[in-house]
Amino acid sequence: MNREETISYMNNHGILPESKFGQNFLCDEEIIEAIVELCSATVDDKVLEIGPGIGALTREFRANDIDITAVEIDKRLAQYLSEEGFNIVVSDYTKLKAEDYEPSKYTVAVSNIPYYVMTPIMMKMMSDLTNCRKMTFMVEDAAIDRIDAKPGSKQYGPLAVMCSSYGDFEREFTVPSGCFVPAPHTTSAVITLTRRAGDTFVPDSAYAQFLTRCFANRRKKLTNGVPEAKEALGKLDIDSNIRAEQLTPEQFKALYAIINS
Ligand code: SAM
């Protein structure tokens, strides 16, 4: 849908965008097509979208005959999309239980993420969608510092380690605020995370919880909060006084493997 069609859909359905849900609807057809193309989904894939809104991306997937399911928190928007025949789960995604949406069946995922809840949504998608080969996200441009943060930096935390463990990060392109109705206050960017060929490590929810524990007291040494890491650090020849923010994603993986062996 272009800008006129988006505004007309909103007017016809009496939709006033809810800022509490981060509702900024994408209305630039070129960007919509570019995002769907980046997902590289085929008719054999099952796509999961978080936050379909009024269906900017969802419609484009359907136009390409791609099987898509979407999770939407806003009951009204979910109802309109359901009435149009879309497969919608009405829920706050951060609270959705795995048994209520079969996450392992999805092979591709996409979200124009509501910015107020970016980290929990990305963490949950990576933790739950264990068979997903590619994730495409629209995020606030400024948030990329946290997603692609490097060890030792202030921004480095569970989200950056999880993303790096999930796959290869790419910043694809910038999306100006004028491409949305209403326009957000910040510039956005589209990013992708792609699983590496042959990578057998799956960063699931247990791994996400482990990372959260590791970073709970980032200024203190890791073994204060995670005492079982002491022996594993020794085996890896890493100083037992190290802090979580100093460990690389590869070291986190190795540590986790030893602790759970
Ligand atoms: N995908 C649409 C687009 O590109 O135009 C809408 C994107 S809008 C930025 C974010 C959408 O996520 C809204 O429809 C909002 O209601 C929904 N949303 C916000 N918080 C959510 C949550 N916790 N779980 C599921 N959907 C959520």
Short mmCIF file of C-alpha atoms and ligand atoms in Angstrom, two decimals:
data_model
loop_
_atom_site.label_atom_id
_atom_site.label_comp_id
_atom_site.label_asym_id
_atom_site.label_seq_id
_atom_site.Cartn_x
_atom_site.Cartn_y
_atom_site.Cartn_z
CA MET A 1 0.00 0.00 0.00
CA ASN A 2 1.26 3.48 -0.84
CA ARG A 3 0.71 6.57 1.31
CA GLU A 4 -2.77 7.37 -0.09
CA GLU A 5 -3.94 3.76 0.26
CA THR A 6 -2.55 3.55 3.80
CA ILE A 7 -4.32 6.74 4.88
CA SER A 8 -7.53 5.66 3.18
CA TYR A 9 -7.39 2.20 4.89
CA MET A 10 -6.88 3.93 8.25
CA ASN A 11 -9.75 6.35 7.65
CA ASN A 12 -12.12 3.62 6.44
CA HIS A 13 -11.42 1.52 9.53
CA GLY A 14 -11.30 4.45 11.98
CA ILE A 15 -7.71 3.62 12.94
CA LEU A 16 -5.84 6.17 15.05
CA PRO A 17 -2.27 4.88 15.46
CA GLU A 18 -1.47 3.93 19.06
CA SER A 19 1.90 5.32 20.07
CA LYS A 20 1.94 2.99 23.11
CA PHE A 21 2.23 0.09 20.62
CA GLY A 22 4.82 1.87 18.44
CA GLN A 23 2.43 2.07 15.50
CA ASN A 24 4.17 3.72 12.56
CA PHE A 25 2.91 2.12 9.38
CA LEU A 26 5.22 1.66 6.44
CA CYS A 27 3.76 3.24 3.30
CA ASP A 28 6.58 3.24 0.76
CA GLU A 29 6.03 0.50 -1.80
CA GLU A 30 9.68 0.34 -2.89
CA ILE A 31 10.84 -0.18 0.70
CA ILE A 32 8.10 -2.76 1.32
CA GLU A 33 9.16 -4.72 -1.77
CA ALA A 34 12.84 -4.41 -0.84
CA ILE A 35 12.23 -5.80 2.67
CA VAL A 36 10.22 -8.75 1.36
CA GLU A 37 12.89 -9.46 -1.24
CA LEU A 38 15.61 -9.37 1.43
CA CYS A 39 13.77 -12.10 3.35
CA SER A 40 14.40 -14.41 0.35
CA ALA A 41 11.40 -16.55 1.27
CA THR A 42 10.03 -19.09 -1.21
CA VAL A 43 6.70 -20.92 -1.42
CA ASP A 44 8.32 -23.72 0.62
CA ASP A 45 8.96 -21.40 3.59
CA LYS A 46 6.80 -20.58 6.56
CA VAL A 47 7.23 -16.94 7.50
CA LEU A 48 6.53 -15.42 10.92
CA GLU A 49 5.96 -11.68 11.19
CA ILE A 50 5.79 -9.82 14.49
CA GLY A 51 3.58 -6.73 14.49
CA PRO A 52 1.83 -6.72 11.07
CA GLY A 53 -0.06 -3.47 11.80
CA ILE A 54 -2.36 -2.92 8.84
CA GLY A 55 -0.44 -5.46 6.78
CA ALA A 56 2.09 -3.49 4.72
CA LEU A 57 4.57 -6.40 4.63
CA THR A 58 2.00 -9.16 5.20
CA ARG A 59 0.13 -8.23 2.01
CA GLU A 60 3.32 -8.23 -0.04
CA PHE A 61 4.20 -11.76 1.17
CA ARG A 62 0.72 -12.95 0.28
CA ALA A 63 1.01 -11.33 -3.16
CA ASN A 64 4.10 -13.51 -3.63
CA ASP A 65 2.16 -16.66 -2.55
CA ILE A 66 4.21 -17.00 0.62
CA ASP A 67 2.73 -18.68 3.68
CA ILE A 68 2.80 -16.05 6.45
CA THR A 69 1.53 -15.97 10.03
CA ALA A 70 1.65 -12.77 12.06
CA VAL A 71 1.46 -11.97 15.78
CA GLU A 72 -0.27 -8.66 16.59
CA ILE A 73 -0.90 -7.15 20.02
CA ASP A 74 -3.64 -4.73 18.88
CA LYS A 75 -6.95 -6.62 18.81
CA ARG A 76 -8.61 -4.23 16.35
CA LEU A 77 -5.83 -4.43 13.77
CA ALA A 78 -5.63 -8.20 14.25
CA GLN A 79 -9.37 -8.48 13.61
CA TYR A 80 -9.23 -6.46 10.38
CA LEU A 81 -6.40 -8.62 9.04
CA SER A 82 -8.17 -11.84 10.10
CA GLU A 83 -11.30 -10.68 8.26
CA GLU A 84 -9.15 -10.34 5.14
CA GLY A 85 -8.10 -13.99 5.53
CA PHE A 86 -4.66 -13.48 7.07
CA ASN A 87 -3.44 -15.97 9.66
CA ILE A 88 -3.12 -13.83 12.80
CA VAL A 89 -2.23 -14.73 16.39
CA VAL A 90 -3.56 -12.02 18.73
CA SER A 91 -1.00 -11.62 21.48
CA ASP A 92 1.75 -9.60 23.03
CA TYR A 93 4.59 -11.53 21.40
CA THR A 94 6.87 -11.12 24.42
CA LYS A 95 4.32 -13.14 26.44
CA LEU A 96 3.38 -15.72 23.82
CA LYS A 97 4.11 -19.27 24.96
CA ALA A 98 5.93 -21.58 22.56
CA GLU A 99 3.10 -24.15 22.74
CA ASP A 100 0.70 -21.50 21.43
CA TYR A 101 2.48 -20.79 18.12
CA GLU A 102 4.76 -23.71 17.16
CA PRO A 103 7.89 -21.58 16.69
CA SER A 104 9.98 -24.44 15.31
CA LYS A 105 7.96 -24.55 12.07
CA TYR A 106 9.07 -21.11 10.90
CA THR A 107 12.00 -20.88 8.49
CA VAL A 108 12.02 -17.11 7.84
CA ALA A 109 11.09 -14.21 10.15
CA VAL A 110 10.45 -10.52 9.71
CA SER A 111 9.46 -7.58 11.87
CA ASN A 112 9.15 -3.86 11.51
CA ILE A 113 9.80 -3.83 15.22
CA PRO A 114 7.89 -1.62 17.61
CA TYR A 115 10.92 0.28 18.87
CA TYR A 116 9.79 0.46 22.52
CA VAL A 117 10.16 -3.29 22.83
CA MET A 118 12.96 -4.10 20.39
CA THR A 119 15.30 -6.08 22.66
CA PRO A 120 12.69 -8.46 24.18
CA ILE A 121 11.17 -9.13 20.75
CA MET A 122 14.51 -9.82 19.05
CA MET A 123 15.72 -11.97 21.95
CA LYS A 124 12.52 -14.02 21.89
CA MET A 125 12.55 -14.47 18.12
CA MET A 126 16.13 -15.74 18.18
CA SER A 127 15.49 -17.96 21.22
CA ASP A 128 12.24 -19.52 19.98
CA LEU A 129 12.65 -19.77 16.19
CA THR A 130 15.24 -22.52 16.27
CA ASN A 131 14.79 -23.55 12.62
CA CYS A 132 14.73 -20.06 11.14
CA ARG A 133 17.49 -19.38 8.59
CA LYS A 134 17.07 -15.62 8.20
CA MET A 135 15.56 -12.73 10.16
CA THR A 136 14.93 -9.29 8.69
CA PHE A 137 14.21 -6.39 11.02
CA MET A 138 13.40 -2.72 10.72
CA VAL A 139 14.93 -1.03 13.76
CA GLU A 140 15.70 2.45 14.98
CA ASP A 141 18.99 3.35 13.28
CA ALA A 142 20.52 4.42 16.60
CA ALA A 143 19.80 0.98 18.11
CA ILE A 144 22.21 -0.74 15.72
CA ASP A 145 25.03 0.20 18.11
CA ARG A 146 23.52 -2.27 20.60
CA ILE A 147 22.79 -5.00 18.07
CA ASP A 148 26.25 -5.00 16.48
CA ALA A 149 28.19 -4.03 19.64
CA LYS A 150 31.70 -5.37 20.12
CA PRO A 151 33.26 -6.83 23.32
CA GLY A 152 34.51 -4.19 25.71
CA SER A 153 32.06 -1.53 24.54
CA LYS A 154 29.32 -0.06 26.74
CA GLN A 155 26.61 -1.31 24.39
CA TYR A 156 27.83 -4.91 24.42
CA GLY A 157 25.35 -7.23 26.14
CA PRO A 158 23.13 -10.31 25.73
CA LEU A 159 21.47 -8.90 22.60
CA ALA A 160 24.76 -8.41 20.72
CA VAL A 161 26.10 -11.82 21.78
CA MET A 162 22.84 -13.52 20.84
CA CYS A 163 22.77 -11.82 17.40
CA SER A 164 26.37 -12.74 16.71
CA SER A 165 25.73 -16.35 17.80
CA TYR A 166 22.61 -16.52 15.65
CA GLY A 167 24.30 -15.50 12.40
CA ASP A 168 25.88 -12.88 10.19
CA PHE A 169 24.71 -9.31 10.76
CA GLU A 170 24.21 -6.91 7.85
CA ARG A 171 22.98 -3.33 7.90
CA GLU A 172 21.06 -3.23 4.62
CA PHE A 173 19.66 0.27 4.10
CA THR A 174 18.33 3.39 5.79
CA VAL A 175 14.61 4.20 5.87
CA PRO A 176 13.73 7.89 6.31
CA SER A 177 10.91 8.75 8.69
CA GLY A 178 8.82 10.08 5.77
CA CYS A 179 8.23 6.46 4.66
CA PHE A 180 5.80 5.90 7.56
CA VAL A 181 2.36 7.10 8.65
CA PRO A 182 2.70 8.70 11.13
CA ALA A 183 6.40 9.62 10.78
CA PRO A 184 8.51 8.40 13.72
CA HIS A 185 10.91 10.84 15.39
CA THR A 186 13.99 8.90 14.33
CA THR A 187 15.55 7.41 11.22
CA SER A 188 15.13 3.67 10.77
CA ALA A 189 17.28 1.00 9.18
CA VAL A 190 16.71 -2.48 7.84
CA ILE A 191 19.06 -5.18 9.08
CA THR A 192 19.38 -8.90 8.46
CA LEU A 193 20.69 -11.79 10.52
CA THR A 194 21.51 -14.86 8.46
CA ARG A 195 22.43 -18.27 9.84
CA ARG A 196 25.89 -19.41 8.73
CA ALA A 197 26.01 -22.49 6.51
CA GLY A 198 26.99 -25.54 8.55
CA ASP A 199 26.66 -23.79 11.93
CA THR A 200 25.21 -26.39 14.30
CA PHE A 201 25.05 -24.14 17.37
CA VAL A 202 21.48 -22.98 18.01
CA PRO A 203 21.21 -20.01 20.39
CA ASP A 204 18.00 -21.13 22.10
CA SER A 205 16.15 -19.79 25.15
CA ALA A 206 18.45 -21.60 27.63
CA TYR A 207 21.42 -19.87 26.00
CA ALA A 208 19.64 -16.50 26.13
CA GLN A 209 18.99 -17.02 29.87
CA PHE A 210 22.63 -17.95 30.41
CA LEU A 211 23.76 -14.72 28.69
CA THR A 212 21.33 -12.66 30.76
CA ARG A 213 22.79 -14.18 33.94
CA CYS A 214 26.34 -13.52 32.73
CA PHE A 215 25.63 -9.82 32.14
CA ALA A 216 23.47 -9.29 35.27
CA ASN A 217 26.38 -7.62 37.07
CA ARG A 218 28.49 -6.42 34.19
CA ARG A 219 30.90 -4.41 36.36
CA LYS A 220 31.70 -7.41 38.57
CA LYS A 221 33.66 -10.47 37.59
CA LEU A 222 31.64 -13.11 35.78
CA THR A 223 32.18 -15.82 38.39
CA ASN A 224 30.37 -13.72 41.04
CA GLY A 225 27.03 -14.26 39.32
CA VAL A 226 27.87 -17.49 37.49
CA PRO A 227 30.08 -19.49 39.88
CA GLU A 228 29.98 -22.61 37.69
CA ALA A 229 31.93 -20.65 35.05
CA LYS A 230 35.12 -20.78 37.13
CA GLU A 231 36.23 -24.28 36.13
CA ALA A 232 35.19 -23.75 32.51
CA LEU A 233 37.19 -20.49 32.29
CA GLY A 234 40.21 -22.43 33.55
CA LYS A 235 39.75 -25.08 30.87
CA LEU A 236 39.60 -22.33 28.23
CA ASP A 237 42.71 -20.67 29.67
CA ILE A 238 40.77 -17.46 30.40
CA ASP A 239 41.54 -15.32 33.48
CA SER A 240 38.97 -16.17 36.18
CA ASN A 241 38.68 -12.44 37.06
CA ILE A 242 37.25 -11.63 33.63
CA ARG A 243 34.00 -9.65 33.31
CA ALA A 244 31.22 -10.73 30.93
CA GLU A 245 31.66 -7.65 28.75
CA GLN A 246 35.22 -8.76 27.95
CA LEU A 247 34.29 -12.17 26.54
CA THR A 248 33.81 -12.62 22.80
CA PRO A 249 30.70 -14.37 21.43
CA GLU A 250 32.90 -17.37 20.54
CA GLN A 251 34.15 -17.54 24.14
CA PHE A 252 30.57 -17.41 25.47
CA LYS A 253 29.67 -20.35 23.24
CA ALA A 254 32.69 -22.35 24.39
CA LEU A 255 31.98 -21.55 28.04
CA TYR A 256 28.34 -22.58 27.70
CA ALA A 257 29.30 -25.83 25.97
CA ILE A 258 31.72 -26.78 28.78
CA ILE A 259 29.28 -25.85 31.57
CA ASN A 260 26.57 -27.96 29.94
CA SER A 261 28.76 -30.94 28.97
N1 SAM B 1 4.45 -4.17 10.09
C1 SAM B 1 3.67 -2.95 10.01
C2 SAM B 1 4.32 -2.01 9.02
O1 SAM B 1 5.48 -2.28 8.65
O2 SAM B 1 3.68 -1.04 8.64
C3 SAM B 1 3.49 -2.27 11.37
C4 SAM B 1 4.77 -1.91 12.09
S1 SAM B 1 4.53 -0.94 13.55
C5 SAM B 1 6.12 -0.19 13.66
C6 SAM B 1 4.67 -2.14 14.88
C7 SAM B 1 3.49 -3.09 15.02
O3 SAM B 1 3.77 -3.99 16.11
C8 SAM B 1 2.17 -2.44 15.37
O4 SAM B 1 1.15 -2.99 14.58
C9 SAM B 1 1.95 -2.77 16.85
O5 SAM B 1 0.59 -2.82 17.23
C10 SAM B 1 2.63 -4.12 16.93
N2 SAM B 1 3.12 -4.47 18.28
C11 SAM B 1 3.59 -3.62 19.23
N3 SAM B 1 3.99 -4.29 20.33
C12 SAM B 1 3.78 -5.61 20.06
C13 SAM B 1 3.98 -6.82 20.81
N4 SAM B 1 4.50 -6.78 22.04
N5 SAM B 1 3.62 -8.00 20.24
C14 SAM B 1 3.08 -8.03 18.98
N6 SAM B 1 2.87 -6.92 18.22
C15 SAM B 1 3.22 -5.74 18.75
#
